[in-house]
Coordinates of C-alpha atoms in Angstrom, one line a residue:
M363 CA 85.6 -55.0 83.6
S364 CA 83.7 -57.0 81.0
I365 CA 80.1 -57.9 81.1
G366 CA 79.3 -61.6 81.1
P367 CA 77.0 -63.2 78.6
L368 CA 73.2 -62.6 78.9
L369 CA 71.4 -65.2 80.9
P370 CA 68.7 -67.2 79.1
G371 CA 65.2 -65.4 79.4
R372 CA 66.7 -62.1 80.5
I373 CA 65.2 -59.0 78.6
P374 CA 67.6 -56.2 77.7
S375 CA 67.0 -53.0 79.5
S376 CA 66.8 -51.0 76.2
L377 CA 63.9 -53.2 75.1
V378 CA 62.1 -52.7 78.4
T379 CA 62.5 -49.0 78.0
R380 CA 61.1 -49.0 74.5
R381 CA 58.1 -51.0 75.6
I382 CA 57.4 -48.7 78.5
T383 CA 57.7 -45.7 76.2
E384 CA 55.3 -47.2 73.7
N385 CA 52.8 -48.1 76.5
L386 CA 53.0 -44.6 77.8
S387 CA 52.5 -43.1 74.3
R388 CA 49.6 -45.5 73.7
T389 CA 48.0 -44.6 77.0
A390 CA 48.5 -40.9 76.3
S391 CA 46.9 -41.3 72.9
L392 CA 44.0 -43.2 74.4
L393 CA 43.6 -40.5 77.1
T394 CA 43.7 -37.8 74.3
R395 CA 41.1 -39.7 72.3
L396 CA 39.0 -40.2 75.4
Q397 CA 39.2 -36.5 76.1
D398 CA 38.2 -35.7 72.5
Q399 CA 35.3 -38.1 72.7
I400 CA 34.1 -36.6 76.0
S401 CA 34.5 -33.0 74.7
T402 CA 32.8 -33.7 71.3
G403 CA 30.4 -36.5 72.2
Q404 CA 31.6 -38.3 69.1
K405 CA 32.9 -41.9 69.4
F406 CA 34.6 -42.2 66.0
F407 CA 36.2 -39.6 63.8
L408 CA 37.0 -41.6 60.6
P409 CA 34.8 -44.0 58.7
G410 CA 37.6 -46.6 58.8
E411 CA 37.5 -46.8 62.6
S412 CA 34.2 -48.6 62.4
P413 CA 32.8 -49.3 58.9
A414 CA 29.5 -50.7 60.2
A415 CA 28.9 -47.8 62.4
A416 CA 29.9 -45.4 59.6
L417 CA 27.3 -47.0 57.3
R418 CA 24.6 -46.7 59.9
T419 CA 25.5 -43.1 60.5
I420 CA 25.4 -42.3 56.8
L421 CA 22.0 -43.9 56.4
L422 CA 20.7 -42.1 59.5
Q423 CA 22.2 -38.8 58.3
S424 CA 20.6 -39.3 54.9
S425 CA 17.2 -40.0 56.5
L426 CA 17.5 -36.9 58.7
E427 CA 18.4 -34.7 55.8
R428 CA 15.4 -36.2 53.8
R429 CA 13.1 -35.5 56.8
E430 CA 14.4 -32.0 57.1
Q431 CA 13.7 -31.4 53.4
L432 CA 10.2 -32.9 53.7
E433 CA 9.6 -30.5 56.7
A434 CA 10.8 -27.6 54.6
N435 CA 8.5 -28.7 51.7
I436 CA 5.5 -28.9 54.1
R437 CA 6.2 -25.4 55.5
F438 CA 6.5 -24.0 52.0
D439 CA 3.4 -25.8 50.7
K440 CA 1.4 -24.7 53.7
S441 CA 2.4 -21.1 53.1
M442 CA 1.4 -21.3 49.3
L443 CA -2.0 -22.9 50.0
S444 CA -2.7 -20.6 52.9
A445 CA -2.0 -17.6 50.6
S446 CA -4.3 -19.2 48.0
E447 CA -7.1 -19.6 50.5
A448 CA -6.7 -16.0 51.6
A449 CA -6.9 -14.8 48.0
L450 CA -10.1 -16.8 47.4
A451 CA -12.0 -15.4 50.4
P452 CA -13.1 -12.1 48.7
V453 CA -14.1 -14.0 45.6
S454 CA -16.6 -16.0 47.6
D455 CA -18.0 -12.7 48.9
A456 CA -18.3 -11.3 45.4
L457 CA -20.2 -14.4 44.2
N458 CA -22.8 -14.1 46.9
Q459 CA -23.2 -10.4 46.3
A460 CA -23.5 -10.9 42.5
R461 CA -26.2 -13.5 43.0
S462 CA -28.2 -10.9 45.0
F463 CA -27.9 -8.5 42.0
V464 CA -29.2 -11.2 39.7
L465 CA -32.3 -11.6 41.8
A466 CA -32.7 -7.8 42.1
G467 CA -32.3 -7.3 38.4
I468 CA -34.9 -9.8 37.3
G469 CA -38.2 -8.2 36.4
D470 CA -39.2 -4.5 36.8
S471 CA -38.8 -4.1 40.5
N472 CA -35.7 -2.0 39.8
G473 CA -35.7 0.5 36.9
P474 CA -33.0 1.0 34.3
E475 CA -31.0 3.5 36.5
E476 CA -30.8 1.0 39.4
K477 CA -29.7 -1.7 37.0
Q478 CA -27.1 0.5 35.5
A479 CA -25.8 1.2 39.1
M480 CA -25.7 -2.5 39.8
A481 CA -23.8 -3.1 36.5
T482 CA -21.2 -0.5 37.6
E483 CA -20.8 -2.4 40.9
V484 CA -20.4 -5.7 39.0
A485 CA -17.7 -4.1 36.9
S486 CA -15.9 -3.2 40.1
M487 CA -16.3 -6.8 41.3
I488 CA -14.7 -8.1 38.1
R489 CA -11.6 -5.9 38.7
S490 CA -11.5 -7.1 42.3
V491 CA -11.8 -10.8 41.4
V492 CA -9.1 -10.4 38.7
S493 CA -6.9 -8.7 41.2
S494 CA -7.3 -11.7 43.6
A495 CA -6.7 -14.1 40.7
N496 CA -3.4 -12.3 40.0
T497 CA -2.2 -12.6 43.6
E498 CA 1.5 -12.9 43.9
F499 CA 3.2 -14.6 46.8
R500 CA 6.9 -15.4 47.3
G501 CA 7.6 -14.3 43.8
R502 CA 5.1 -16.6 42.2
Y503 CA 1.6 -15.9 40.8
L504 CA -0.6 -18.3 42.7
F505 CA -3.2 -19.2 40.0
G506 CA -1.3 -19.5 36.8
G507 CA -0.5 -23.2 37.0
S508 CA 3.1 -23.7 35.9
Q509 CA 3.0 -20.3 34.1
N510 CA 3.6 -18.4 37.3
A511 CA 6.1 -15.8 36.4
A512 CA 3.5 -13.3 35.0
P513 CA -0.1 -12.3 35.9
P514 CA -2.3 -15.1 34.7
F515 CA -5.5 -13.0 34.1
E516 CA -6.0 -10.1 31.8
I517 CA -9.1 -7.9 31.2
L518 CA -9.5 -7.4 27.5
G519 CA -10.9 -4.4 25.6
D520 CA -14.4 -5.8 25.3
G521 CA -14.6 -6.5 29.1
S522 CA -14.0 -10.2 28.7
V523 CA -11.1 -11.8 30.7
R524 CA -8.4 -14.0 29.3
Y525 CA -6.5 -16.7 31.3
N526 CA -2.9 -16.9 30.2
G527 CA -1.9 -19.7 32.5
D528 CA -2.1 -23.5 32.1
Q529 CA -3.6 -26.5 33.9
F530 CA -0.5 -28.0 35.4
D531 CA 0.1 -28.8 39.1
I532 CA 3.3 -27.9 40.9
N533 CA 4.0 -30.9 43.0
S534 CA 6.4 -31.7 45.9
F535 CA 7.1 -34.5 48.2
V536 CA 5.5 -34.0 51.6
D537 CA 6.3 -37.5 52.9
T538 CA 8.4 -40.4 51.8
N539 CA 5.9 -41.7 49.3
L540 CA 3.4 -38.9 49.1
I541 CA 3.3 -36.1 46.5
L542 CA 0.8 -33.2 46.8
P543 CA 0.3 -30.1 44.7
N544 CA 1.0 -26.7 46.3
N545 CA -1.1 -24.7 43.8
L546 CA -4.5 -24.2 42.2
D547 CA -4.5 -23.3 38.5
G548 CA -7.0 -20.7 37.2
A549 CA -9.2 -23.3 35.5
V550 CA -9.7 -25.1 38.8
A551 CA -10.0 -22.0 41.0
F552 CA -12.0 -19.7 38.8
G553 CA -13.4 -22.0 36.0
A554 CA -11.5 -19.7 33.6
I555 CA -11.8 -21.9 30.5
T556 CA -14.7 -23.4 28.5
P557 CA -15.6 -27.1 28.8
P558 CA -13.3 -29.0 26.4
V559 CA -14.4 -29.6 22.8
G560 CA -13.6 -33.1 21.4
T561 CA -15.1 -36.5 20.8
N562 CA -13.7 -40.0 20.2
L563 CA -11.6 -40.1 17.1
N564 CA -11.1 -43.8 17.0
P565 CA -7.6 -43.9 15.5
A566 CA -6.8 -46.8 13.3
L567 CA -4.0 -49.3 14.1
S568 CA -0.7 -48.7 12.2
L569 CA 2.7 -50.3 12.1
S570 CA 4.0 -47.3 14.1
T571 CA 1.5 -47.8 16.9
K572 CA 3.3 -48.5 20.2
I573 CA 2.3 -51.6 22.1
S574 CA 2.0 -49.5 25.2
D575 CA -0.8 -47.4 23.5
L576 CA -3.0 -50.4 22.8
H577 CA -6.3 -50.9 24.6
G578 CA -6.7 -47.2 25.3
G579 CA -3.2 -46.9 26.8
L580 CA -3.3 -50.0 29.0
G581 CA -0.9 -51.8 26.6
V582 CA -0.2 -55.5 26.4
E583 CA 2.2 -57.5 28.5
L584 CA 4.3 -59.2 25.9
G585 CA 5.9 -62.7 26.3
V586 CA 6.0 -65.9 24.3
I587 CA 3.2 -67.0 21.9
Q588 CA 2.9 -70.4 20.2
I589 CA 2.1 -70.2 16.4
T590 CA 1.3 -73.3 14.4
V591 CA 1.3 -73.3 10.6
D592 CA 0.0 -76.3 8.7
D593 CA 0.2 -75.9 4.9
T594 CA -1.0 -79.5 4.4
V595 CA 2.0 -80.3 2.3
N596 CA 5.0 -80.0 4.6
P597 CA 5.4 -81.1 8.2
V598 CA 3.4 -79.0 10.7
Q599 CA 5.5 -76.1 11.9
T600 CA 5.0 -75.0 15.6
V601 CA 7.2 -72.2 16.8
A602 CA 7.4 -70.5 20.2
V603 CA 7.9 -66.8 19.3
D604 CA 9.2 -64.4 21.9
V605 CA 7.8 -61.0 21.1
S606 CA 8.7 -59.4 24.4
S607 CA 11.2 -57.0 22.7
A608 CA 8.6 -55.5 20.4
E609 CA 7.9 -51.8 21.0
T610 CA 5.6 -51.2 18.1
I611 CA 3.2 -53.1 15.9
G612 CA 5.9 -53.0 13.2
D613 CA 8.4 -54.7 15.6
L614 CA 5.8 -57.4 16.3
K615 CA 5.2 -58.0 12.6
T616 CA 8.9 -58.4 12.0
L617 CA 9.4 -60.8 14.9
I618 CA 6.5 -63.1 13.9
E619 CA 7.3 -63.1 10.2
N620 CA 11.1 -63.8 10.8
A621 CA 10.2 -66.8 12.9
F622 CA 8.8 -68.4 9.7
A623 CA 11.0 -66.8 7.2
A624 CA 13.1 -70.0 6.6
G625 CA 9.9 -71.9 5.5
P626 CA 8.8 -74.1 4.2
A627 CA 5.6 -72.3 5.0
T628 CA 5.7 -68.6 5.7
L629 CA 3.5 -66.2 7.6
T630 CA 2.4 -62.7 6.8
V631 CA 1.3 -60.2 9.5
D632 CA -0.4 -57.0 8.6
I633 CA -3.2 -54.6 9.7
D634 CA -6.7 -56.1 9.1
P635 CA -7.9 -54.1 6.1
G636 CA -11.5 -55.0 7.0
T637 CA -11.4 -53.0 10.2
N638 CA -8.1 -51.1 10.5
F639 CA -8.2 -51.8 14.2
G640 CA -6.7 -55.3 14.6
L641 CA -4.0 -57.6 13.2
R642 CA -4.3 -60.2 10.5
L643 CA -2.2 -63.3 10.2
T644 CA -2.2 -65.1 6.9
P645 CA -0.1 -68.3 6.1
S646 CA 1.3 -69.0 2.7
G647 CA -1.0 -71.9 2.6
G648 CA -3.2 -74.1 4.8
T649 CA -4.1 -72.8 8.3
V650 CA -2.6 -70.9 11.2
A651 CA -3.3 -71.1 14.9
V652 CA -2.1 -68.9 17.8
A653 CA -2.1 -69.8 21.5
D654 CA -0.6 -68.4 24.7
V655 CA 2.2 -70.3 26.5
G656 CA 2.4 -71.2 30.2
G657 CA -0.5 -69.2 31.4
G658 CA 0.6 -66.1 29.5
R659 CA -1.9 -63.6 28.0
T660 CA 0.1 -62.1 25.2
A661 CA -1.9 -63.6 22.3
K662 CA -5.2 -62.8 24.0
G663 CA -4.0 -59.2 24.6
L664 CA -3.0 -58.9 21.0
G665 CA -6.4 -60.2 19.9
I666 CA -4.9 -63.0 17.8
A667 CA -5.5 -66.1 20.0
A668 CA -7.4 -68.4 17.7
P669 CA -7.8 -72.0 16.6
A670 CA -6.5 -73.2 13.2
S671 CA -8.1 -71.1 10.4
A672 CA -7.1 -70.0 6.9
T673 CA -6.7 -66.4 8.2
I674 CA -6.8 -65.0 11.7
N675 CA -8.5 -61.6 11.9
G676 CA -7.6 -60.1 15.2
G677 CA -9.8 -58.2 17.6
D678 CA -10.0 -54.4 18.0
L679 CA -6.8 -53.2 19.7
D680 CA -8.3 -49.8 20.4
P681 CA -5.1 -47.7 20.1
R682 CA -5.2 -44.5 22.0
L683 CA -4.7 -41.1 20.4
T684 CA -1.1 -39.7 20.8
L685 CA 0.8 -36.7 19.6
L686 CA 2.3 -38.9 16.9
T687 CA -1.0 -40.3 15.6
R688 CA -1.4 -39.4 11.9
L689 CA -4.5 -37.4 11.0
A690 CA -5.0 -39.8 8.1
D691 CA -5.4 -42.6 10.7
L692 CA -8.3 -40.9 12.5
N693 CA -11.9 -42.2 12.3
G694 CA -10.8 -45.7 11.5
G695 CA -8.4 -44.6 8.8
A696 CA -10.9 -42.4 7.0
G697 CA -9.0 -39.3 8.0
I698 CA -10.6 -35.8 8.3
G699 CA -11.2 -34.9 4.6
A700 CA -9.2 -32.7 2.3
T701 CA -7.4 -29.9 4.2
A702 CA -6.1 -27.8 1.4
G703 CA -8.2 -24.6 1.1
N704 CA -10.5 -25.7 4.0
G705 CA -9.4 -25.8 7.6
L706 CA -11.4 -24.6 10.6
F707 CA -13.4 -21.5 11.2
V708 CA -13.0 -20.4 14.8
V709 CA -14.8 -17.6 16.7
N710 CA -13.6 -16.7 20.1
G711 CA -15.0 -13.5 21.5
Q712 CA -13.7 -10.5 19.4
K713 CA -11.4 -12.8 17.5
S714 CA -12.3 -15.0 14.6
G715 CA -10.6 -16.5 11.6
V716 CA -9.8 -19.5 9.5
V717 CA -7.1 -21.8 10.8
D718 CA -5.2 -23.4 7.9
I719 CA -4.3 -27.0 8.9
S720 CA -3.1 -28.1 5.5
S721 CA 0.5 -28.6 6.7
A722 CA -0.5 -30.8 9.6
N723 CA 0.3 -34.5 9.3
T724 CA 0.1 -35.6 13.0
V725 CA -1.9 -34.6 16.0
E726 CA 1.1 -32.8 17.4
D727 CA 1.3 -30.7 14.2
L728 CA -2.4 -29.8 14.5
L729 CA -2.2 -28.8 18.1
N730 CA 0.9 -26.6 17.4
I731 CA -1.0 -24.8 14.6
L732 CA -4.1 -24.3 16.8
E733 CA -2.1 -23.0 19.8
G734 CA -0.1 -20.7 17.5
S735 CA -3.3 -19.3 15.8
N736 CA -3.6 -16.2 18.1
L737 CA -7.2 -17.2 18.8
D738 CA -6.7 -17.7 22.6
L739 CA -7.0 -21.4 22.5
M740 CA -5.8 -24.0 24.9
V741 CA -5.2 -27.4 23.3
G742 CA -4.4 -31.0 24.2
I743 CA -5.6 -34.7 24.2
N744 CA -8.6 -35.5 26.4
E745 CA -8.3 -37.5 29.6
A746 CA -9.7 -40.6 28.0
G747 CA -6.9 -40.5 25.4
D748 CA -9.3 -41.0 22.5
G749 CA -9.9 -37.5 21.2
L750 CA -8.8 -33.9 21.2
A751 CA -9.5 -31.3 23.9
I752 CA -9.8 -27.7 22.8
W753 CA -10.7 -25.0 25.2
S754 CA -11.1 -21.2 25.0
R755 CA -9.1 -19.1 27.5
V756 CA -11.6 -16.3 27.5
S757 CA -14.4 -15.7 30.1
G758 CA -17.3 -13.6 29.1
A759 CA -17.2 -14.4 25.4
N760 CA -18.8 -16.9 23.0
F761 CA -16.6 -19.6 21.5
S762 CA -17.2 -21.9 18.6
I763 CA -15.4 -24.1 16.0
G764 CA -17.0 -24.7 12.6
E765 CA -16.1 -25.7 9.1
N766 CA -14.6 -23.7 6.3
N767 CA -16.1 -25.4 3.3
G768 CA -14.9 -28.8 4.3
T769 CA -15.3 -31.5 6.9
N770 CA -12.2 -31.0 8.9
A771 CA -13.9 -29.8 12.1
A772 CA -16.3 -32.7 12.1
G773 CA -13.5 -35.1 11.2
L774 CA -11.5 -33.9 14.2
G775 CA -14.5 -34.2 16.5
I776 CA -14.3 -30.5 17.4
R777 CA -17.2 -28.9 15.6
T778 CA -19.3 -27.3 18.2
F779 CA -22.6 -27.4 16.2
S780 CA -23.3 -30.8 14.6
G781 CA -26.1 -33.2 13.8
S782 CA -25.7 -34.9 17.2
T783 CA -26.0 -31.6 19.2
L784 CA -29.0 -31.9 21.5
L785 CA -31.7 -29.3 21.0
K786 CA -32.0 -28.8 24.8
D787 CA -28.3 -27.6 24.8
L788 CA -28.8 -24.8 22.3
N789 CA -28.8 -21.2 23.2
L790 CA -26.5 -21.7 26.2
G791 CA -28.8 -24.3 27.7
R792 CA -32.1 -22.5 27.1
G793 CA -32.9 -25.0 24.4
V794 CA -35.5 -25.1 21.7
P795 CA -39.2 -25.1 22.6
V796 CA -40.2 -28.4 21.0
N797 CA -41.6 -30.2 24.1
A798 CA -44.4 -27.9 25.2
V799 CA -47.7 -29.4 26.4
D800 CA -51.0 -27.8 27.0
A801 CA -53.0 -27.8 30.3
A802 CA -54.2 -31.3 29.6
G803 CA -50.7 -32.6 29.1
N804 CA -51.1 -32.9 25.3
P805 CA -48.1 -32.0 23.1
V806 CA -48.3 -28.5 21.5
P807 CA -47.1 -28.3 17.9
A808 CA -43.7 -26.7 17.5
L809 CA -44.2 -25.3 14.0
V810 CA -41.6 -23.7 11.6
E811 CA -43.4 -21.8 8.9
I812 CA -41.5 -21.5 5.6
T813 CA -42.6 -19.3 2.7
R814 CA -40.9 -20.9 -0.3
R815 CA -39.5 -19.4 -3.5
D816 CA -42.6 -20.5 -5.5
G817 CA -44.9 -18.6 -3.1
S818 CA -46.2 -21.6 -1.3
T819 CA -46.1 -22.0 2.4
T820 CA -44.8 -25.1 4.2
S821 CA -45.4 -25.8 7.9
I822 CA -43.1 -28.3 9.6
D823 CA -43.8 -29.6 13.1
L824 CA -40.7 -30.2 15.1
Q825 CA -42.6 -31.3 18.3
G826 CA -40.6 -33.8 20.4
L827 CA -37.4 -33.8 18.3
K828 CA -34.2 -34.3 20.2
T829 CA -31.2 -33.4 18.0
V830 CA -30.1 -31.0 15.2
Q831 CA -30.1 -34.0 12.8
D832 CA -33.7 -34.7 13.7
V833 CA -34.5 -31.1 12.6
L834 CA -32.5 -31.5 9.4
D835 CA -34.3 -34.7 8.6
A836 CA -37.8 -33.2 9.2
I837 CA -37.1 -30.3 6.9
N838 CA -35.7 -32.5 4.2
A839 CA -38.7 -34.8 4.4
A840 CA -41.1 -31.9 3.5
D841 CA -40.1 -31.9 -0.2
P842 CA -37.2 -34.2 -0.8
G843 CA -34.5 -32.9 -3.1
V844 CA -36.1 -29.5 -3.4
L845 CA -36.3 -28.1 0.1
T846 CA -33.0 -29.0 1.7
A847 CA -31.5 -28.3 5.1
T848 CA -27.8 -28.8 5.9
L849 CA -25.2 -27.5 8.4
N850 CA -23.6 -24.3 7.3
A851 CA -20.7 -24.8 5.0
V852 CA -18.8 -22.0 6.8
G853 CA -19.0 -21.6 10.5
N854 CA -22.0 -23.1 12.3
G855 CA -25.7 -23.1 12.0
I856 CA -28.4 -24.5 9.7
S857 CA -28.6 -23.6 6.0
I858 CA -31.8 -24.0 3.9
V859 CA -32.0 -24.2 0.1
D860 CA -35.2 -24.2 -1.8
T861 CA -35.2 -24.7 -5.6
S862 CA -39.0 -24.5 -6.1
G863 CA -38.8 -21.0 -7.7
T864 CA -36.9 -17.8 -7.9
G865 CA -38.7 -15.7 -5.3
P866 CA -37.6 -15.0 -1.8
L867 CA -37.2 -17.8 0.7
T868 CA -38.5 -16.8 4.2
V869 CA -38.6 -18.6 7.5
A870 CA -41.2 -16.8 9.6
A871 CA -40.3 -15.3 13.0
G872 CA -41.3 -17.5 15.9
D873 CA -39.9 -19.0 19.1
V874 CA -38.9 -22.3 17.5
A875 CA -37.3 -20.7 14.4
A876 CA -35.5 -18.1 16.5
A877 CA -34.2 -20.8 18.9
L878 CA -32.8 -22.7 15.8
G879 CA -31.3 -19.5 14.4
I880 CA -33.1 -19.9 11.0
E881 CA -35.7 -17.0 11.0
G882 CA -35.1 -14.5 8.2
T883 CA -35.2 -14.1 4.4
E884 CA -32.9 -14.9 1.5
P885 CA -34.2 -12.7 -1.4
G886 CA -33.2 -14.7 -4.4
P887 CA -33.5 -14.9 -7.4
A888 CA -30.7 -17.5 -7.4
N889 CA -32.4 -20.5 -6.0
T890 CA -29.2 -22.2 -5.1
T891 CA -28.2 -19.5 -2.6
P892 CA -29.0 -20.8 0.9
L893 CA -30.7 -19.0 3.8
V894 CA -27.9 -19.1 6.2
G895 CA -28.8 -19.5 9.9
K896 CA -27.0 -18.3 13.0
D897 CA -24.8 -20.2 15.3
V898 CA -27.0 -20.9 18.3
N899 CA -24.6 -23.2 20.1
P900 CA -21.7 -21.1 21.3
L901 CA -19.7 -22.3 24.3
Q902 CA -18.8 -20.2 27.3
A903 CA -16.6 -20.6 30.3
T904 CA -18.5 -21.7 33.4
G905 CA -16.7 -20.0 36.2
V906 CA -17.1 -16.9 38.3
L907 CA -15.5 -14.5 35.8
N908 CA -17.7 -15.5 32.9
L909 CA -20.8 -15.2 35.1
L910 CA -19.8 -11.7 36.3
V911 CA -19.1 -10.4 32.8
R912 CA -22.4 -11.8 31.6
L913 CA -24.2 -10.3 34.6
Q914 CA -22.8 -6.9 33.9
S915 CA -23.9 -7.1 30.3
A916 CA -27.4 -8.3 31.2
L917 CA -27.9 -5.6 33.8
Q918 CA -26.8 -2.9 31.3
S919 CA -29.2 -4.1 28.7
G920 CA -32.1 -5.1 31.0
D921 CA -32.1 -8.6 29.6
N922 CA -34.5 -10.5 31.8
V923 CA -34.1 -13.7 29.8
E924 CA -30.3 -13.7 30.4
L925 CA -30.8 -12.8 34.1
N926 CA -33.1 -15.8 34.5
R927 CA -30.6 -18.0 32.8
L928 CA -27.8 -16.8 35.1
E929 CA -29.6 -17.2 38.4
P930 CA -29.2 -21.0 38.7
L931 CA -25.7 -20.8 37.2
F932 CA -24.6 -18.5 40.1
S933 CA -26.0 -21.0 42.6
Q934 CA -24.1 -23.8 40.9
E935 CA -20.9 -21.8 40.8
I936 CA -21.2 -20.9 44.5
Q937 CA -21.5 -24.6 45.3
R938 CA -18.6 -25.5 43.1
F939 CA -16.5 -22.7 44.5
N940 CA -17.2 -23.6 48.1
R941 CA -16.5 -27.3 47.4
M942 CA -13.2 -26.3 45.8
R943 CA -12.3 -24.2 48.9
G944 CA -13.2 -27.1 51.1
E945 CA -10.8 -29.4 49.2
L946 CA -8.1 -26.7 49.6
G947 CA -8.8 -26.7 53.3
S948 CA -8.5 -30.5 53.4
S949 CA -5.1 -30.3 51.7
L950 CA -4.0 -27.8 54.4
K951 CA -5.2 -30.1 57.1
T952 CA -3.3 -33.0 55.6
L953 CA -0.1 -30.9 55.6
E954 CA -0.7 -29.9 59.2
Q955 CA -1.1 -33.6 60.2
L956 CA 2.1 -34.6 58.3
E957 CA 4.0 -31.7 59.9

C-alpha cells in the first residue's frame, strides 16, 4: 500500500524526533551545567562564555593578588623592624650606663684603680654593642644597609670599630602607592661614620653637561624659543627654534646654530668664557635677541632671554656635580691643580697614606680611587649635588684629609684643616682660647710667644680671631716676608718659617699655641726649614661606638679634659638614639595601621 503525498504544513516524524532529541540533550547539558555551577559555585568556566565578566574577574584577581603581596610585605617588614627594635634596646641601656661612668670618672672622686675597672666594663659594653649591631635575622644582618650578607661591624686591633656596610635603604611596597624601608643602616642606627667632608665645587658648564643637571639638578623644561638676528645688512631673520630634543648643552648648541646655518647671518653658541657658568650667543654681525614663545620659559630657564644686543651673555646655569663631571671643570673651570706627584694625604686611625689621583679625569674616577685606597673610606656626592662627600668608616679613631705638596685636597673641597676652619671647632670642638675675658668683662690677650732665629722675641695677640686664616694673617703681619705662616705642605696643620737668622725657631708652650698645634722648636740652621705644626682638627664619628671607645681610653689614662668633653656628647647621643628609636616605633605603628 503506498503512502500518499505529504500534506502542506505537515512535519515529518523524523524531524520531530530529531528536535525532541536535541531539546533533551540541551536540557541535559543545561542540567549538568547547573549541577556544576551549584557544586562549584562558579557561573562561568571559560573566558569566552562572558568576556565582560572575565575581564572583571581578571582585574579583581589581580587586585586580590596585589593585596596579598602587600600584606606579605607588611608582615615581613614588621618582623624586620621589630627585630631591629629588639636589637637596639640593650644599646640604649649601654649608653645610659656609659654616661654614668663619664660622670663618675671626672675628677678625683674615683682613683686610678676604679677608673681602670670602669674602663674594663666599657670594653665589655663595646663588645656587647657590636654584637647587637651585628644581629642577624631571617638570614640578613639588620644594620648593614644593602650589604647585609656579612657582619657589618668589626672591632679592629687598636680597639676602634669599622663599619663595613653602606647607607642604602631596603624598600618595599606596603600599600598601592606607599614605599617604606624595612631596615636601618649602621650610620643611622649607630652613628658609625664621620660627618661628611666636602664643600661646593661649583663645576663649570661644559658642552657635555646634561640639561637635566642644570640649576642644581632641577633642569630646564625645553620647548620653542624665538631668536631674532639683525645684521643690519640683510633682512631681519626671526626663527622659532624647537630645542626640546636637546639632552646636553652640546645638543642645544647644535640645534640653535643649525637654525641659522643657511644664513645670510649666522649665530654662534658657546660657553661664556667670562664666567664658565652660562651660554654666550654671538651673531656674525649686528644684534641677536631671544624670547620665549607662547608662555614658555625655556629661554628664561637657559638664562638667554634678552633684548637685542651685540652678544648675549647668559646667566649662571649652576650645573650640579655628577659622576661624569671632569675634575678640570671644578671650581669654575680652574680645576684642582697639578695631580702628578701630589695627591691626597689621608690619616684614618692606624692607617695613613698618600692617595695618587693622577689617573683620575672625572669625579667617578676619583671616587673609585678613594674607595679602593684601603683607607676605610666611604665616598659619594653630597645631598646638595654640588660637592663630594667623604666619610670615615671607623669609630674611635681620628680622620683627616690633607695635601701632599699640592693643592688637590683644597681643590676638591675635602681638606679637613683649611683657612676657613673655625677656631672654635679645633681640637674636637674644644676650640682655641682666644675669647677669654676677665672679671670685668674685658678681653684677655691671647698671646703666642715666638723666639725667632735672630734671637729676638715676637708676641702676637690672637684675641677675638675667628678662623685659621685670621691666625695666619696675624702671624704674617708681624714681619711681612720674613716671618711667614702657611698651612702644612703635607698633611694638616700650621707651618711657620722665619728667615731672620740661623738660630732655632721656637714657639713657647702655652694654651693658645698648644691649641693651635704650633708649640715646639725647629733647631735650624737652615732658615727655610719650617716649624711644622700638628693637625688639631681631626674628625671623628659621632655615634655610640665612637663615644664608648673614647670613654674607655679616657678612663684608662685618667684624662679629665677628654671626660669633660665626652659628657655633653653622651647626652646628645642619648637624645639622638632615643629619637631614632621613636621614629622606628612610628614606622612600626604605620605598618600596623596599614595591616
